PDB file of C-alpha atoms in Angstrom:
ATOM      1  CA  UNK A   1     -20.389  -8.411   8.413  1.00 52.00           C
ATOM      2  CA  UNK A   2     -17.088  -7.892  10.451  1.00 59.00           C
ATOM      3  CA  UNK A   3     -17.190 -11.648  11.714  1.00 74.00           C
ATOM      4  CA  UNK A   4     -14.173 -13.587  11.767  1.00 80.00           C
ATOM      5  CA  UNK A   5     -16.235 -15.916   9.120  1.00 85.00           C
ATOM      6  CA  UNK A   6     -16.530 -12.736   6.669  1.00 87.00           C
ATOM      7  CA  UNK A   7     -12.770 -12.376   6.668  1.00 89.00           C
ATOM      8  CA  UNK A   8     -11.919 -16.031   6.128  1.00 92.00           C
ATOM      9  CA  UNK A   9     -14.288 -15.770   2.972  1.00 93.00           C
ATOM     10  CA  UNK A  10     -12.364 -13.424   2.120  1.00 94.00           C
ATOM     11  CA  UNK A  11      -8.914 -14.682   2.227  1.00 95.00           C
ATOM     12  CA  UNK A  12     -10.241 -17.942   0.222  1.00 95.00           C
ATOM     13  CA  UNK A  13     -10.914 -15.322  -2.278  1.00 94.00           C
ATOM     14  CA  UNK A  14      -7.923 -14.417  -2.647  1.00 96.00           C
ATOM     15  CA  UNK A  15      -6.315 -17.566  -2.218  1.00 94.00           C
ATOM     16  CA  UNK A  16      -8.065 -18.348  -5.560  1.00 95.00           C
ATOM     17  CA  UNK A  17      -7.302 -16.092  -7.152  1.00 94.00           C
ATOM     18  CA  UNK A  18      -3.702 -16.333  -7.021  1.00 95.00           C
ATOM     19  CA  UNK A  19      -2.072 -14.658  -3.779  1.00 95.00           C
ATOM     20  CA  UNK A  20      -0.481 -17.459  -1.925  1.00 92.00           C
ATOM     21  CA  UNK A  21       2.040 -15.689   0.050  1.00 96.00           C
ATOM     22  CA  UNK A  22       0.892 -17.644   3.308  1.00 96.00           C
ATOM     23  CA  UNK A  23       2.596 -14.429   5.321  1.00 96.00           C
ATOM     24  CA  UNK A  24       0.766 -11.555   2.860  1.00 97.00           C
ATOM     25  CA  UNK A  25      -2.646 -13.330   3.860  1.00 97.00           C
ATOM     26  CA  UNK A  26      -2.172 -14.050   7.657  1.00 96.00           C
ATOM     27  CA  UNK A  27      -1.479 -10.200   7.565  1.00 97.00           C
ATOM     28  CA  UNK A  28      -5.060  -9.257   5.887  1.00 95.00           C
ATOM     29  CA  UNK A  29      -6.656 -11.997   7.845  1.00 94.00           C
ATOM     30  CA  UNK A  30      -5.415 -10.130  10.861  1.00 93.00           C
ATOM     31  CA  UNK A  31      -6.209  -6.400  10.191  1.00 95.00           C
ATOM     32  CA  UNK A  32      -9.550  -5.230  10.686  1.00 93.00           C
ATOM     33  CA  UNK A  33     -10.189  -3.679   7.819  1.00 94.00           C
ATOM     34  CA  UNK A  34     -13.423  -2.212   8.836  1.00 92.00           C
ATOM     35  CA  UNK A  35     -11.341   0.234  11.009  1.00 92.00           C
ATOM     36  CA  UNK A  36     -10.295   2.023   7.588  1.00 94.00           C
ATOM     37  CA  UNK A  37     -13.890   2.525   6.564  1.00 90.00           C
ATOM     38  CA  UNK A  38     -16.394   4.750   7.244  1.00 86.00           C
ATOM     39  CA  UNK A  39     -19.083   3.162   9.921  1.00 84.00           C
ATOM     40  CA  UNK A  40     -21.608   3.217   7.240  1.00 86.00           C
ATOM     41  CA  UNK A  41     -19.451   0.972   4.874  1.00 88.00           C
ATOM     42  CA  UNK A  42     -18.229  -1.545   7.531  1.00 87.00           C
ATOM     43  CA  UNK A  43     -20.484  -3.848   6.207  1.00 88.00           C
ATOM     44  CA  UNK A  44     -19.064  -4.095   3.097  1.00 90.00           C
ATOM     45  CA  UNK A  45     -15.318  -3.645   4.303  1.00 91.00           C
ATOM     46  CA  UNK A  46     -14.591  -7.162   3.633  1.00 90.00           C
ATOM     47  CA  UNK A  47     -15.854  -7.401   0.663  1.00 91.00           C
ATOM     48  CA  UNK A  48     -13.411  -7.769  -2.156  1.00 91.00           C
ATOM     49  CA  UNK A  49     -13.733  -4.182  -3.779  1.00 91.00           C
ATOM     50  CA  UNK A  50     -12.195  -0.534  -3.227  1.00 88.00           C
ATOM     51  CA  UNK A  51     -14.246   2.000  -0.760  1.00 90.00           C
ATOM     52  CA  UNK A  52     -14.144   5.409  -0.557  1.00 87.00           C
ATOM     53  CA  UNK A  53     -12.674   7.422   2.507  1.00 87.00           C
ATOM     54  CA  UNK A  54     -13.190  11.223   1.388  1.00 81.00           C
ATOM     55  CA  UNK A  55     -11.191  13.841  -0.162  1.00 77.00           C
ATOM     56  CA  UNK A  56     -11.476  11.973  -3.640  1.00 77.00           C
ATOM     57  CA  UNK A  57      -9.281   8.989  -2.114  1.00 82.00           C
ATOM     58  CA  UNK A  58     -10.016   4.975  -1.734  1.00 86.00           C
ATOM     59  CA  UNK A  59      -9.066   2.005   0.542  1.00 90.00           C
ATOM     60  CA  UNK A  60      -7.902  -0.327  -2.305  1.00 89.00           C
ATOM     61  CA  UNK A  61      -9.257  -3.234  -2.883  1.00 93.00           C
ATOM     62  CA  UNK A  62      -7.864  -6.502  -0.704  1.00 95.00           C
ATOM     63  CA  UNK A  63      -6.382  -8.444  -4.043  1.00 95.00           C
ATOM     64  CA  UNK A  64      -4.574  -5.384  -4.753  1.00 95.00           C
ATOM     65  CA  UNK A  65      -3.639  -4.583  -1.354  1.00 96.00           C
ATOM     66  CA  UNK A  66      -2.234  -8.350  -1.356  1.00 97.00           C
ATOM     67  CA  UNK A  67      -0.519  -8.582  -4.817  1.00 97.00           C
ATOM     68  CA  UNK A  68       1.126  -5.283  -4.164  1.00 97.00           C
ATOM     69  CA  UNK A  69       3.021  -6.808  -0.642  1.00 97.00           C
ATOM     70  CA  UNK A  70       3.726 -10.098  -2.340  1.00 97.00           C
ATOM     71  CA  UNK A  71       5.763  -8.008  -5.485  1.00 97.00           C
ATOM     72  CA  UNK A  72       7.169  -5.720  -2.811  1.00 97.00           C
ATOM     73  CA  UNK A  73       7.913  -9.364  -1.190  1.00 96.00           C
ATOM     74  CA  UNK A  74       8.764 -11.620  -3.497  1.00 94.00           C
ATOM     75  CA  UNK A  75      12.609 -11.464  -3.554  1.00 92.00           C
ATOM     76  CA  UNK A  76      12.754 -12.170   0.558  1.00 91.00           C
ATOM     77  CA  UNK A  77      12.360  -9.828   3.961  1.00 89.00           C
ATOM     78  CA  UNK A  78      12.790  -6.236   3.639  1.00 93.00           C
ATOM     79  CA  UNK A  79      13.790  -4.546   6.721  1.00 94.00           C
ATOM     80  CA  UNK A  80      13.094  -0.382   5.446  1.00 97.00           C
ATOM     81  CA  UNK A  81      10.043   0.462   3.266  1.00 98.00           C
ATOM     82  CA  UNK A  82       8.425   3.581   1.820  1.00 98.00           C
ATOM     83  CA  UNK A  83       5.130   4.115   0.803  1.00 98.00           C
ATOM     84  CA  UNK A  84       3.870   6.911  -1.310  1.00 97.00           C
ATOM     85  CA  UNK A  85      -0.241   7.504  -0.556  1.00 96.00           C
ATOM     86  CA  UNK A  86      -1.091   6.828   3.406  1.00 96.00           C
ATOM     87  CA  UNK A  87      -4.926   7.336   2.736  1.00 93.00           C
ATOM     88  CA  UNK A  88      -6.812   5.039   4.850  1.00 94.00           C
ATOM     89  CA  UNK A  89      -3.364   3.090   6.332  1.00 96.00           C
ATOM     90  CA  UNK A  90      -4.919  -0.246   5.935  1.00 96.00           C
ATOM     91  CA  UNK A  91      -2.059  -0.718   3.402  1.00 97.00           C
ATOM     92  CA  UNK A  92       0.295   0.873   5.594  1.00 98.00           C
ATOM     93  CA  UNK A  93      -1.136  -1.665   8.354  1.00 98.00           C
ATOM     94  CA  UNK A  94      -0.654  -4.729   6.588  1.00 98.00           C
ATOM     95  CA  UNK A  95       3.183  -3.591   5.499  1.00 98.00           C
ATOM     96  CA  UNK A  96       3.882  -2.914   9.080  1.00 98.00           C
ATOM     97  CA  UNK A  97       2.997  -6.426   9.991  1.00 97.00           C
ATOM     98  CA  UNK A  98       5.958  -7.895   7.203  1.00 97.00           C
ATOM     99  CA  UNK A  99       8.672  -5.651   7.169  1.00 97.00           C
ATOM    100  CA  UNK A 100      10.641  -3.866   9.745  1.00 97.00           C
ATOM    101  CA  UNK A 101      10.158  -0.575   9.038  1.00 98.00           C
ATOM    102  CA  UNK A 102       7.456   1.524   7.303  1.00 98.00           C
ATOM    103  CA  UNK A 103       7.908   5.534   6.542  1.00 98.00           C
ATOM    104  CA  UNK A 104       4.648   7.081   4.734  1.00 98.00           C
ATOM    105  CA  UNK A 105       4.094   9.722   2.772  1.00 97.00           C
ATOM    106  CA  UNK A 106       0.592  11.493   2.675  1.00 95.00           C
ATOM    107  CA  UNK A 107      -0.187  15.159   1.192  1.00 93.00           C
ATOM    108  CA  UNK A 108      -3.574  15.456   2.825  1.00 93.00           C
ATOM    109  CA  UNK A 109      -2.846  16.149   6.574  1.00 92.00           C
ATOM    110  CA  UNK A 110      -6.428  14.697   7.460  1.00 91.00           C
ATOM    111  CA  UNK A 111      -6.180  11.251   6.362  1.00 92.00           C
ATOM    112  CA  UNK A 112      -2.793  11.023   7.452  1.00 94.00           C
ATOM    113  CA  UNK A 113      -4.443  12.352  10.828  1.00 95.00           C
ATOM    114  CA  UNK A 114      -7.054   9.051  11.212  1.00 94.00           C
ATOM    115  CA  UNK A 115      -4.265   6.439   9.876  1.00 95.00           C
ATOM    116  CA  UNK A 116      -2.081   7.371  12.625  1.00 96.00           C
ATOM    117  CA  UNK A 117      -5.019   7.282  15.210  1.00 96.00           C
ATOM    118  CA  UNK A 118      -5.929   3.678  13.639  1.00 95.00           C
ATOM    119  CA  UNK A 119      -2.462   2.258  13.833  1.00 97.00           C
ATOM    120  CA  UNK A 120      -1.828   3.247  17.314  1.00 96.00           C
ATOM    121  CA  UNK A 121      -4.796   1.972  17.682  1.00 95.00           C
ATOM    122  CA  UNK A 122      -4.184  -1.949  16.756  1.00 96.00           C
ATOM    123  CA  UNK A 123      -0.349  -1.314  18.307  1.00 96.00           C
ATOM    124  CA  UNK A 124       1.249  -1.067  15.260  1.00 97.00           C
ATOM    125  CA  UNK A 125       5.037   1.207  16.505  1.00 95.00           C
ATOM    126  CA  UNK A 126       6.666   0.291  13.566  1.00 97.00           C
ATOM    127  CA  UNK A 127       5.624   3.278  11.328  1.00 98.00           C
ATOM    128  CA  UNK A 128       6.444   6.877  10.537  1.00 97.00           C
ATOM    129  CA  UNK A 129       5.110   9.291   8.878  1.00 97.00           C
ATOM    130  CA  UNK A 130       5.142  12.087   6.527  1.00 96.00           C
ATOM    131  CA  UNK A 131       3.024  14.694   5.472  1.00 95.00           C
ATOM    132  CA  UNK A 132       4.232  15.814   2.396  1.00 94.00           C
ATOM    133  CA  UNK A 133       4.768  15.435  -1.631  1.00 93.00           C
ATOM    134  CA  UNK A 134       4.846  12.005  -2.274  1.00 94.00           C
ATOM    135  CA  UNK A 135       6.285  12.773  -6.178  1.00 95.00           C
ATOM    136  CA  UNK A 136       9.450  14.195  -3.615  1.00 96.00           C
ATOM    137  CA  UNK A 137       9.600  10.760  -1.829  1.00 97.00           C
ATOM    138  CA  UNK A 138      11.356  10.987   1.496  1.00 97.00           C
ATOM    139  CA  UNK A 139      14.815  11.599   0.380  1.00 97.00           C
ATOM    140  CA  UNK A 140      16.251  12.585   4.086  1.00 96.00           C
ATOM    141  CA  UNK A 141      15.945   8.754   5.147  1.00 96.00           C
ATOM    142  CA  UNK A 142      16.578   7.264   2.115  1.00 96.00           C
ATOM    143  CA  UNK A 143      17.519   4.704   0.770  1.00 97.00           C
ATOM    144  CA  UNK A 144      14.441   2.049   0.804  1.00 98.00           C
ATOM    145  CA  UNK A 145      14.762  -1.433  -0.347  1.00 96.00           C
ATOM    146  CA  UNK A 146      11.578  -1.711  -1.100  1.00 98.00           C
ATOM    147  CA  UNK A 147       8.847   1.150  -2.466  1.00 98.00           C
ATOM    148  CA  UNK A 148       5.283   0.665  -3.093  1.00 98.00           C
ATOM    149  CA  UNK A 149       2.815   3.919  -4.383  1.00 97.00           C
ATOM    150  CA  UNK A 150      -0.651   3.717  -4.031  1.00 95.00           C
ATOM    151  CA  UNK A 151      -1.827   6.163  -6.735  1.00 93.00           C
ATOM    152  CA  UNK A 152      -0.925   6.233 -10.138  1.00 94.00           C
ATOM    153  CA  UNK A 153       1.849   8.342 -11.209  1.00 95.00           C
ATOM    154  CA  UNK A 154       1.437   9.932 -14.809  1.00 94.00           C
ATOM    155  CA  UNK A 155       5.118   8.530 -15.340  1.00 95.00           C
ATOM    156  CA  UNK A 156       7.657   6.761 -12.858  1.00 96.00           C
ATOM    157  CA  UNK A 157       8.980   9.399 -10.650  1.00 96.00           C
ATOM    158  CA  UNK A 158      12.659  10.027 -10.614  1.00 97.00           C
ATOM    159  CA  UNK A 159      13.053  10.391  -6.723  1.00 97.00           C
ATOM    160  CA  UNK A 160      11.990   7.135  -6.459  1.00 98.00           C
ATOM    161  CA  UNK A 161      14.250   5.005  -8.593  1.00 98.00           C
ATOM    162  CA  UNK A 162      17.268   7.441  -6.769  1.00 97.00           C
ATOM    163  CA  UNK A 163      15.635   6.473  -3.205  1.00 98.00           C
ATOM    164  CA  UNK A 164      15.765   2.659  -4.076  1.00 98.00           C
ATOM    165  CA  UNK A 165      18.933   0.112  -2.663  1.00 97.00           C
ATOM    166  CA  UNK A 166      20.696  -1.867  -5.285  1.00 96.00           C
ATOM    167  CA  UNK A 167      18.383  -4.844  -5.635  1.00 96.00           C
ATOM    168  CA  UNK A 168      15.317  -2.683  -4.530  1.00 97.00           C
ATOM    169  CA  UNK A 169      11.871  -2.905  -5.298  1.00 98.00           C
ATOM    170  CA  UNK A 170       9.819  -0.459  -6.494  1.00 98.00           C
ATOM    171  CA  UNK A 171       5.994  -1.009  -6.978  1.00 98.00           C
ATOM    172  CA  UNK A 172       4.035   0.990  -8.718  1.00 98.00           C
ATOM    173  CA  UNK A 173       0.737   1.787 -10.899  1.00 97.00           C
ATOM    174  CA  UNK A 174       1.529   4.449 -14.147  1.00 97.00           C
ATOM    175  CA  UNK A 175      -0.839   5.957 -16.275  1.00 95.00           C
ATOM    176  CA  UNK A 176      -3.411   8.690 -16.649  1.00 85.00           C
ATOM    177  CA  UNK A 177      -6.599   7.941 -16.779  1.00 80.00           C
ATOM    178  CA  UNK A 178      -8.033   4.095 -17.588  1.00 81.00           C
ATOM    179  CA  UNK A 179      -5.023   3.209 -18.795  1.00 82.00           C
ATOM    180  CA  UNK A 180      -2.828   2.366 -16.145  1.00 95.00           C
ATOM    181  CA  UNK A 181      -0.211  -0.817 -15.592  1.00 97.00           C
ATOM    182  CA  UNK A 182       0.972  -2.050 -12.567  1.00 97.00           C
ATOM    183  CA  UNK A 183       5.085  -1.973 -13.065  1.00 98.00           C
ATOM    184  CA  UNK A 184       7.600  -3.777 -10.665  1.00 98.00           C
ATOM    185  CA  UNK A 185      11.025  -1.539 -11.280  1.00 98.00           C
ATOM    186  CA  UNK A 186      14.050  -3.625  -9.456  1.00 98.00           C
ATOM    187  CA  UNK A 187      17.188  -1.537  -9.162  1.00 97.00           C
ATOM    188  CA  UNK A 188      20.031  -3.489 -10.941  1.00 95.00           C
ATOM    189  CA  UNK A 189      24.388  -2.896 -10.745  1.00 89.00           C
ATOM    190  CA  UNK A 190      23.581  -0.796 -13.912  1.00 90.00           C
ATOM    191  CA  UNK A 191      20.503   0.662 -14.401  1.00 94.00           C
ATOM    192  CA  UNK A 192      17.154  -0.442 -13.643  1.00 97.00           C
ATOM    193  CA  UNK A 193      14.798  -3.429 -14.882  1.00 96.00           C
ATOM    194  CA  UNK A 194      11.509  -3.048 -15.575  1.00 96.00           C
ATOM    195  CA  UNK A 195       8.143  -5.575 -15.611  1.00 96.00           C
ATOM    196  CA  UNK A 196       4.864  -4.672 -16.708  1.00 96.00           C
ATOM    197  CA  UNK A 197       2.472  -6.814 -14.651  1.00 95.00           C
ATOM    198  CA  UNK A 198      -1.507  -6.014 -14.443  1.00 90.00           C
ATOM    199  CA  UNK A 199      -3.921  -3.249 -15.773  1.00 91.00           C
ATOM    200  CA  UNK A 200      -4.937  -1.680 -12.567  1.00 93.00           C
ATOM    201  CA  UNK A 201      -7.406   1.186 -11.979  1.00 90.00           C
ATOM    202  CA  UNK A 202      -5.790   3.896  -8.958  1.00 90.00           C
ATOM    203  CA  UNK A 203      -6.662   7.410  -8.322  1.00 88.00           C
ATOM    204  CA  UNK A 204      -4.286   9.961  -9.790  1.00 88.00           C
ATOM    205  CA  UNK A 205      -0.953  10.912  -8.020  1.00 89.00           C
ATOM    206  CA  UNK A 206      -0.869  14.551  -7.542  1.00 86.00           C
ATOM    207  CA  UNK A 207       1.888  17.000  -6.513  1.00 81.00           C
ATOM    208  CA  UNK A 208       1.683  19.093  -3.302  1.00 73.00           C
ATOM    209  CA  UNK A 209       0.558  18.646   0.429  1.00 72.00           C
ATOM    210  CA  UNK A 210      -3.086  19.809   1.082  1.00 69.00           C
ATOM    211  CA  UNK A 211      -3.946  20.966   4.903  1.00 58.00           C
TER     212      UNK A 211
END
């Protein structure tokens, strides 16, 4: 089920279903996601659905992985990006492969733990990362031109739209509970435009780093 036949299935998927950044795909085509699984879910790790990887968290699913990087994307290269929510790193993988550089923020030390392992792992030097608040965002390295979070907030945190470049990018789910929306924020000369795209489904982004 990891075969290089499951993946291309997969990518057709997508390709169908809307994603046609040819760059965004070669990425997922490339990254083993079964690496960001548990062993007894690498069968299904190609499979166009969100897993679970402990402590209440998810690998999301491929199409959102995908339409998430193309938003992030869509206005041309980005050279210095922050993600909020390491979890598995599979995003954090497939970022590293189209922009410069990545800095991730994760508040439970043992996830961040295996992401690092798995991205050393497949070579990938382009990353650093944080263990802390991701609500805080990494204001000591900031500012980002693009942002993508990978849980949803309960509203769009300030630190982030202060952490963004003019003409930044700033991806993002918002919402409590079912009712979430997938917003692209781009940071204008005055203020801040705002696009409500998808209904999504994330887990919750909480306050405070967890050992």
């Amino acid at each position: 089920m990891t075969s290089q036949r499951t993946r291309e299935r997969l990518i057709q998927r997508l390709y169908e279903e809307g994603l046609s950044n040819a760059r965004v795909l070669e990425a997922i085509r490339r990254t083993p996601r079964h690496l960001f699984v548990d062993e007894a879910l690498a069968h299904r790790a190609y499979e166009d659905t969100a897993l679970p990887i402990g402590s209440n968290q998810t690998i999301s699913q491929p199409y959102m992985v995908a339409r998430m990087s193309e938003l992030l994307l869509a206005a041309g290269p980005l050279d210095k990006v922050l993600e909020i929510g390491t979890g598995s790193g599979y995003q954090t993988a497939i970022l590293a492969q189209l922009v410069e550089r990545v800095f991730t923020v994760e508040r439970i030390q043992g996830l961040q733990d295996r992401a690092k392992e798995r991205l050393s792992e497949l070579n990938l030097r382009n990353v650093v990362f944080r263990w802390g608040d991701g609500w805080e965002g990494w204001p000591a390295l900031a500012p980002y031109n693009g942002i993508i979070v990978t849980a949803a907030a309960s509203e769009v945190p300030q630190a982030l739209l202060e952490q963004l470049t003019p003409g930044g990018r700033l991806v993002i789910p918002v919402g409590a509970g079912d009712v979430q929306q997938l917003l692209l924020i781009v940071r204008e000369e005055h203020g801040f435009s705002q696009h409500v795209l998808d209904a999504v489904r994330f887990v919750p982004l909480l306050n405070g780093p967890l050992a």
